[in-house]
PDB file of C-alpha atoms in Angstrom:
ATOM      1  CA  UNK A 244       0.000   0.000   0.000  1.00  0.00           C
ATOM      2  CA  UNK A 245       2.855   2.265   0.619  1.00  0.00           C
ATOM      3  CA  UNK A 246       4.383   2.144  -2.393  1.00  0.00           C
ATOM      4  CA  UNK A 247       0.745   3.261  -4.459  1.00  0.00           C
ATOM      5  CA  UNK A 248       0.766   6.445  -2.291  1.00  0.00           C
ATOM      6  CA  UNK A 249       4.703   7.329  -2.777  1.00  0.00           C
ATOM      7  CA  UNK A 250       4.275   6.745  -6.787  1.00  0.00           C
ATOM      8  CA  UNK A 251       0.763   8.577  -6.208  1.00  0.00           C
ATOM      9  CA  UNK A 252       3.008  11.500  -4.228  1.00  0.00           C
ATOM     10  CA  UNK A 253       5.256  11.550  -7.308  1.00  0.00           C
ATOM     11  CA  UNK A 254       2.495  11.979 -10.015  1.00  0.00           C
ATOM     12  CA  UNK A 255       1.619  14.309  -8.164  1.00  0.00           C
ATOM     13  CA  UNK A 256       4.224  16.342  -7.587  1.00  0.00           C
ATOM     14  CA  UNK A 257       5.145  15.860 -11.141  1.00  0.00           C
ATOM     15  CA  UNK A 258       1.978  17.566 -12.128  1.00  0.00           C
ATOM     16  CA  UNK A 259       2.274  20.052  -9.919  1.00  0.00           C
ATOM     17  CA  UNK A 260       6.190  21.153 -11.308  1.00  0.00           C
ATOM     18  CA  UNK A 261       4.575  20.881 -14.851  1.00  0.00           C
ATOM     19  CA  UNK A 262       1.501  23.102 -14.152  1.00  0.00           C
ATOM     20  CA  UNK A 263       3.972  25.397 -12.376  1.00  0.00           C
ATOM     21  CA  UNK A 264       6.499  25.715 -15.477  1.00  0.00           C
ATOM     22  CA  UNK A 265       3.601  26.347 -17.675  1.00  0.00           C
ATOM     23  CA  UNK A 266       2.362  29.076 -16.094  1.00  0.00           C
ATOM     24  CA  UNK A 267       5.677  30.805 -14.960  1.00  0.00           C
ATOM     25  CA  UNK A 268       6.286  30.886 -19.007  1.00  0.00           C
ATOM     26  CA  UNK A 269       2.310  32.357 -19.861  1.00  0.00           C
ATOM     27  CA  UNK A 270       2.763  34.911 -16.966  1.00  0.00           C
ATOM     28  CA  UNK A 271       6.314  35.985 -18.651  1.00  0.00           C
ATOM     29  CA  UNK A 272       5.553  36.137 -22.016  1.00  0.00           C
ATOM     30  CA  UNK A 273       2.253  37.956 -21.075  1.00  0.00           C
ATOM     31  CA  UNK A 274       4.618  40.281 -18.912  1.00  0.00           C
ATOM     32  CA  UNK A 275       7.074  40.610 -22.041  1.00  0.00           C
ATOM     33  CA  UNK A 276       4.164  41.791 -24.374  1.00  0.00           C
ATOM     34  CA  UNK A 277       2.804  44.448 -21.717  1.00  0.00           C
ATOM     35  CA  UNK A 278       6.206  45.767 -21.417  1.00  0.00           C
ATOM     36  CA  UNK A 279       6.746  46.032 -25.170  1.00  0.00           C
ATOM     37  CA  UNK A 280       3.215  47.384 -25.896  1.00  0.00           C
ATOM     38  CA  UNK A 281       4.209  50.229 -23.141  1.00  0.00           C
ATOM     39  CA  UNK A 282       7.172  50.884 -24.774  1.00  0.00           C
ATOM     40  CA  UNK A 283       5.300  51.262 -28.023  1.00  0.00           C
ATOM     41  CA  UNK A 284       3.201  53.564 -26.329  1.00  0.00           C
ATOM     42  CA  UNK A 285       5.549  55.909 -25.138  1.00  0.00           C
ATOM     43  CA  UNK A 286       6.881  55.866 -28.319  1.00  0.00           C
ATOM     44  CA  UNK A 287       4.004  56.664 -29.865  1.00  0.00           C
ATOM     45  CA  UNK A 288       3.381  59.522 -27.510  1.00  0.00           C
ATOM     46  CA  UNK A 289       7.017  60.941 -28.065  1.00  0.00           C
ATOM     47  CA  UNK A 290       6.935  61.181 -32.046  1.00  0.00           C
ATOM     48  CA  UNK A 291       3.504  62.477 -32.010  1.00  0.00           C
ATOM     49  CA  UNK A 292       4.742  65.054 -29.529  1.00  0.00           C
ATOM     50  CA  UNK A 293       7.746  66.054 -32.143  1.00  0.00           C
ATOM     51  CA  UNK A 294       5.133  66.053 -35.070  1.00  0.00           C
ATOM     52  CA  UNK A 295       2.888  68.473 -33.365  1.00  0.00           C
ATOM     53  CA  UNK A 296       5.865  70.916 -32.313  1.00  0.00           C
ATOM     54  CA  UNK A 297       6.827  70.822 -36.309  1.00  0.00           C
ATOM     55  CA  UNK A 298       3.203  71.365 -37.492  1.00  0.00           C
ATOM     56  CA  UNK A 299       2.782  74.052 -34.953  1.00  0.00           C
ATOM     57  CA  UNK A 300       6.233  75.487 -35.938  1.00  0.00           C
ATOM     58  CA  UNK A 301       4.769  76.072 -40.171  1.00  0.00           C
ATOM     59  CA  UNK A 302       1.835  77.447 -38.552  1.00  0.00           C
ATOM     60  CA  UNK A 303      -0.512  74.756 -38.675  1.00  0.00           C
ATOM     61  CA  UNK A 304      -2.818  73.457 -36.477  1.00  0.00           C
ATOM     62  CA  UNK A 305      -2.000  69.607 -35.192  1.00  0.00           C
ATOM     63  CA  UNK A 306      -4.487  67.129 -34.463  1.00  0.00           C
ATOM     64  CA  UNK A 307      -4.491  66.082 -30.539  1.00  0.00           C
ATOM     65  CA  UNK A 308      -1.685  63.890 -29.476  1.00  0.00           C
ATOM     66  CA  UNK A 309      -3.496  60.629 -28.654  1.00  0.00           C
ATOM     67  CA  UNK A 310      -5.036  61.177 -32.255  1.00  0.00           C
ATOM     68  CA  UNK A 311      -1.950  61.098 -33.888  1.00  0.00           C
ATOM     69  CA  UNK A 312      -0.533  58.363 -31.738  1.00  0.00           C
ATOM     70  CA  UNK A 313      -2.937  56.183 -32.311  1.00  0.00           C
ATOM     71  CA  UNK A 314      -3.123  56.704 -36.127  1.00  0.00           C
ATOM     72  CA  UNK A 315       0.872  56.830 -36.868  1.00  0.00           C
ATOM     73  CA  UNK A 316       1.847  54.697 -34.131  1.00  0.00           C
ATOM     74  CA  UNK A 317       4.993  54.788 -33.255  1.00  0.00           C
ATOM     75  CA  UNK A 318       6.268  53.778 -37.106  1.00  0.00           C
ATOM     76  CA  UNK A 319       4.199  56.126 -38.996  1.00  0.00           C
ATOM     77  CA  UNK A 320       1.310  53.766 -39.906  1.00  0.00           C
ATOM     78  CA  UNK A 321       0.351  53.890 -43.326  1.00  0.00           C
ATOM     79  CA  UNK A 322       2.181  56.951 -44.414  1.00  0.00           C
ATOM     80  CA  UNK A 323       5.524  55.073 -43.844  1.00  0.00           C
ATOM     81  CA  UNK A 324       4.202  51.935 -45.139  1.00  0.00           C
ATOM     82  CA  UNK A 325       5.818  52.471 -48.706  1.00  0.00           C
ATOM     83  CA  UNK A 326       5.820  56.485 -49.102  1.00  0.00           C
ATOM     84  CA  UNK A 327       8.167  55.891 -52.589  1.00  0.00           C
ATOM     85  CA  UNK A 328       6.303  53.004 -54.240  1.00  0.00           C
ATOM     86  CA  UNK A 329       3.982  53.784 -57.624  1.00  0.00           C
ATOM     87  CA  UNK A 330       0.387  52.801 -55.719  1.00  0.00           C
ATOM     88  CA  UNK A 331       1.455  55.074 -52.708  1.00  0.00           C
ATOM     89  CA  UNK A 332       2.267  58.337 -55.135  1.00  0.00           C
ATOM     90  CA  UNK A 333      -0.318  57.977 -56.750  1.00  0.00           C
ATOM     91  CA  UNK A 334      -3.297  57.873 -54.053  1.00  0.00           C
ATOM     92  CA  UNK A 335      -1.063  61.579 -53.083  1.00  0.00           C
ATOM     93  CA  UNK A 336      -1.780  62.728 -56.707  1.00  0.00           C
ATOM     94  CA  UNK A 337      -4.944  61.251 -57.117  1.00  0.00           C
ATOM     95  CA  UNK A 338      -5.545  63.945 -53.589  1.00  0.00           C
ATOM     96  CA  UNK A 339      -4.398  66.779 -55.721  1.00  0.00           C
ATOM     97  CA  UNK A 340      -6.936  66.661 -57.562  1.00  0.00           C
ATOM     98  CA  UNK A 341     -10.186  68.878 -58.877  1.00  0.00           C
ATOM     99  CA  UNK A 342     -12.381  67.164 -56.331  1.00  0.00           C
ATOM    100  CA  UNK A 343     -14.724  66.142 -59.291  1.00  0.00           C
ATOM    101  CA  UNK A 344     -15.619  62.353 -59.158  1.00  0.00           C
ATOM    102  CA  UNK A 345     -15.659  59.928 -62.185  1.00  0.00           C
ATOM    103  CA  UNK A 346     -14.651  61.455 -65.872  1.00  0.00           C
ATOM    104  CA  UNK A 347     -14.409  65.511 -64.364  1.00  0.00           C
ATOM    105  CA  UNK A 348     -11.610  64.459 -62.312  1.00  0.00           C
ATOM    106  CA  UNK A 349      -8.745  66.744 -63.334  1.00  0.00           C
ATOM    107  CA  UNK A 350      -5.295  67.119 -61.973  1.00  0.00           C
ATOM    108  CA  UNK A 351      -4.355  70.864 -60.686  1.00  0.00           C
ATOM    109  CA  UNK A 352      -1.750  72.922 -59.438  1.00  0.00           C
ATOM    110  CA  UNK A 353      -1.586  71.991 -55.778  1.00  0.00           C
ATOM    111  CA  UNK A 354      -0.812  74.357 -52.906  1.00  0.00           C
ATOM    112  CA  UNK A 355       3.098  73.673 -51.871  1.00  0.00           C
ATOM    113  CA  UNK A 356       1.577  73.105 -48.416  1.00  0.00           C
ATOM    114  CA  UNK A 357      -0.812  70.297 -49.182  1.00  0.00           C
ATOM    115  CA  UNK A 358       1.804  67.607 -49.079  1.00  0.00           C
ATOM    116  CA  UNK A 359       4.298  69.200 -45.571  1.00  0.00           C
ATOM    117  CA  UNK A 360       2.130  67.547 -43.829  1.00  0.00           C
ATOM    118  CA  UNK A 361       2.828  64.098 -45.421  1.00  0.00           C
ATOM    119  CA  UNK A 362       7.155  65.498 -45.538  1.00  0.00           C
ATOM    120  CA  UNK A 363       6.715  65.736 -41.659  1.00  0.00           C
ATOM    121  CA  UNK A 364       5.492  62.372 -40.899  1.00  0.00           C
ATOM    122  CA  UNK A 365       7.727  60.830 -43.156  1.00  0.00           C
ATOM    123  CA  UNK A 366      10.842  63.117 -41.639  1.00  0.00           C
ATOM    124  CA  UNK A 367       9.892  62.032 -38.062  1.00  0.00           C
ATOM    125  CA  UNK A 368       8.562  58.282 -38.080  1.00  0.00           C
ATOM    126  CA  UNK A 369      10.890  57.163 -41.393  1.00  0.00           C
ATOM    127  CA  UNK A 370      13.285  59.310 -42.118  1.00  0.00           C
ATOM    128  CA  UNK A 371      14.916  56.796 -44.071  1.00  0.00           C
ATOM    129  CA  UNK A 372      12.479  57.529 -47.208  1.00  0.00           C
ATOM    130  CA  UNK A 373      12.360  61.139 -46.869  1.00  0.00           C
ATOM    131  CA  UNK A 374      15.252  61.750 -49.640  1.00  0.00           C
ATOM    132  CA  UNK A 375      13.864  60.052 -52.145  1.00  0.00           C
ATOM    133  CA  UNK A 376      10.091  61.572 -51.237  1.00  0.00           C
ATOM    134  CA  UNK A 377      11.317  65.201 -51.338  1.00  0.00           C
ATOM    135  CA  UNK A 378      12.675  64.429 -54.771  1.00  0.00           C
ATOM    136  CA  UNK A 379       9.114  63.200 -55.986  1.00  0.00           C
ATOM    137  CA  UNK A 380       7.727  66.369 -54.319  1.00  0.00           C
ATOM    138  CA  UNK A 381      10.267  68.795 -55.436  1.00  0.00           C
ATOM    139  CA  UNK A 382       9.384  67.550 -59.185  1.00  0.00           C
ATOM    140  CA  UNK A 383       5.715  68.097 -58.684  1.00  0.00           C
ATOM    141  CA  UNK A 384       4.804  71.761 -59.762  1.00  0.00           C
ATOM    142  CA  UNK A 385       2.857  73.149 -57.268  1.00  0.00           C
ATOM    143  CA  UNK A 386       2.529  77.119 -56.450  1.00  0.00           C
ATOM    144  CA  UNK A 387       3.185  78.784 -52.957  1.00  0.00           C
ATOM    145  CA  UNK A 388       0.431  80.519 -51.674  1.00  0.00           C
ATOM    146  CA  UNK A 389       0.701  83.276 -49.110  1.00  0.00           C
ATOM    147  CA  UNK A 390       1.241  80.505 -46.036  1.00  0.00           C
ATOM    148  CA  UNK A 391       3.777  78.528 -44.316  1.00  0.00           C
TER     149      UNK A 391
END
């Protein structure tokens, strides 16, 4: 009879150590993703900050900071997706446009300003694309207006 209750302990035990492990690793990796989403956060918080100081700095007026952390993230979001590829240019131009829908849509002479906006995301979250997106925007012809 002794022996079924030590090899009963053991099982036991053995379950227990195994239940143990299992959730020692779930708690870390859970811990691990909270402290990486944090860190995300924060920043997320600290580029939006640096885009609104630039936006204020032309003149303009920034959206609030938790709006543009939460739509830039903290790698620019869809703006720094592929800023340089042909789809991504040409949803910009199709923007600098006539605002006529279907066969009246015409391209115009854009306001100089209408794309900073775009130049300071990509500047602050991926500055690695900026060169070659000022070169695309220095070859569009656009006209400065009497603004930033």
């Amino acid at each position: 009879m002794s022996t079924h209750l030590e090899t009963s302990t053991k099982k036991g035990r053995s379950v227990v150590y195994v239940v143990s492990i299992i959730l020692l690793v779930v708690l870390a990796v859970i811990a691990l993703l909270t402290f990486r989403s944090a860190r995300e956060t924060q920043q997320s918080l600290e580029k939006a900050d640096q885009l609104i100081a630039s936006i204020n700095e032309a003149g303009g007026k920034a959206p609030s900071r938790e709006q543009i952390a939460r739509v830039l993230g903290d790698d620019g979001g869809a703006v720094c997706a592929n800023p340089n590829e042909a789809l991504s240019r040409a949803i910009l131009l199709s923007q600098l446009a006539n605002g006529a829908a279907g066969p009246g849509t015409r391209p115009v002479i854009a306001d100089a300003r209408f794309v900073q906006g775009q130049l300071r995301i990509i500047q602050i979250y991926c500055p690695e694309e900026l060169e070659e997106f000022q070169q695309f925007v220095d070859d569009l012809q656009t006209y400065r207006s009497g603004g930033a």
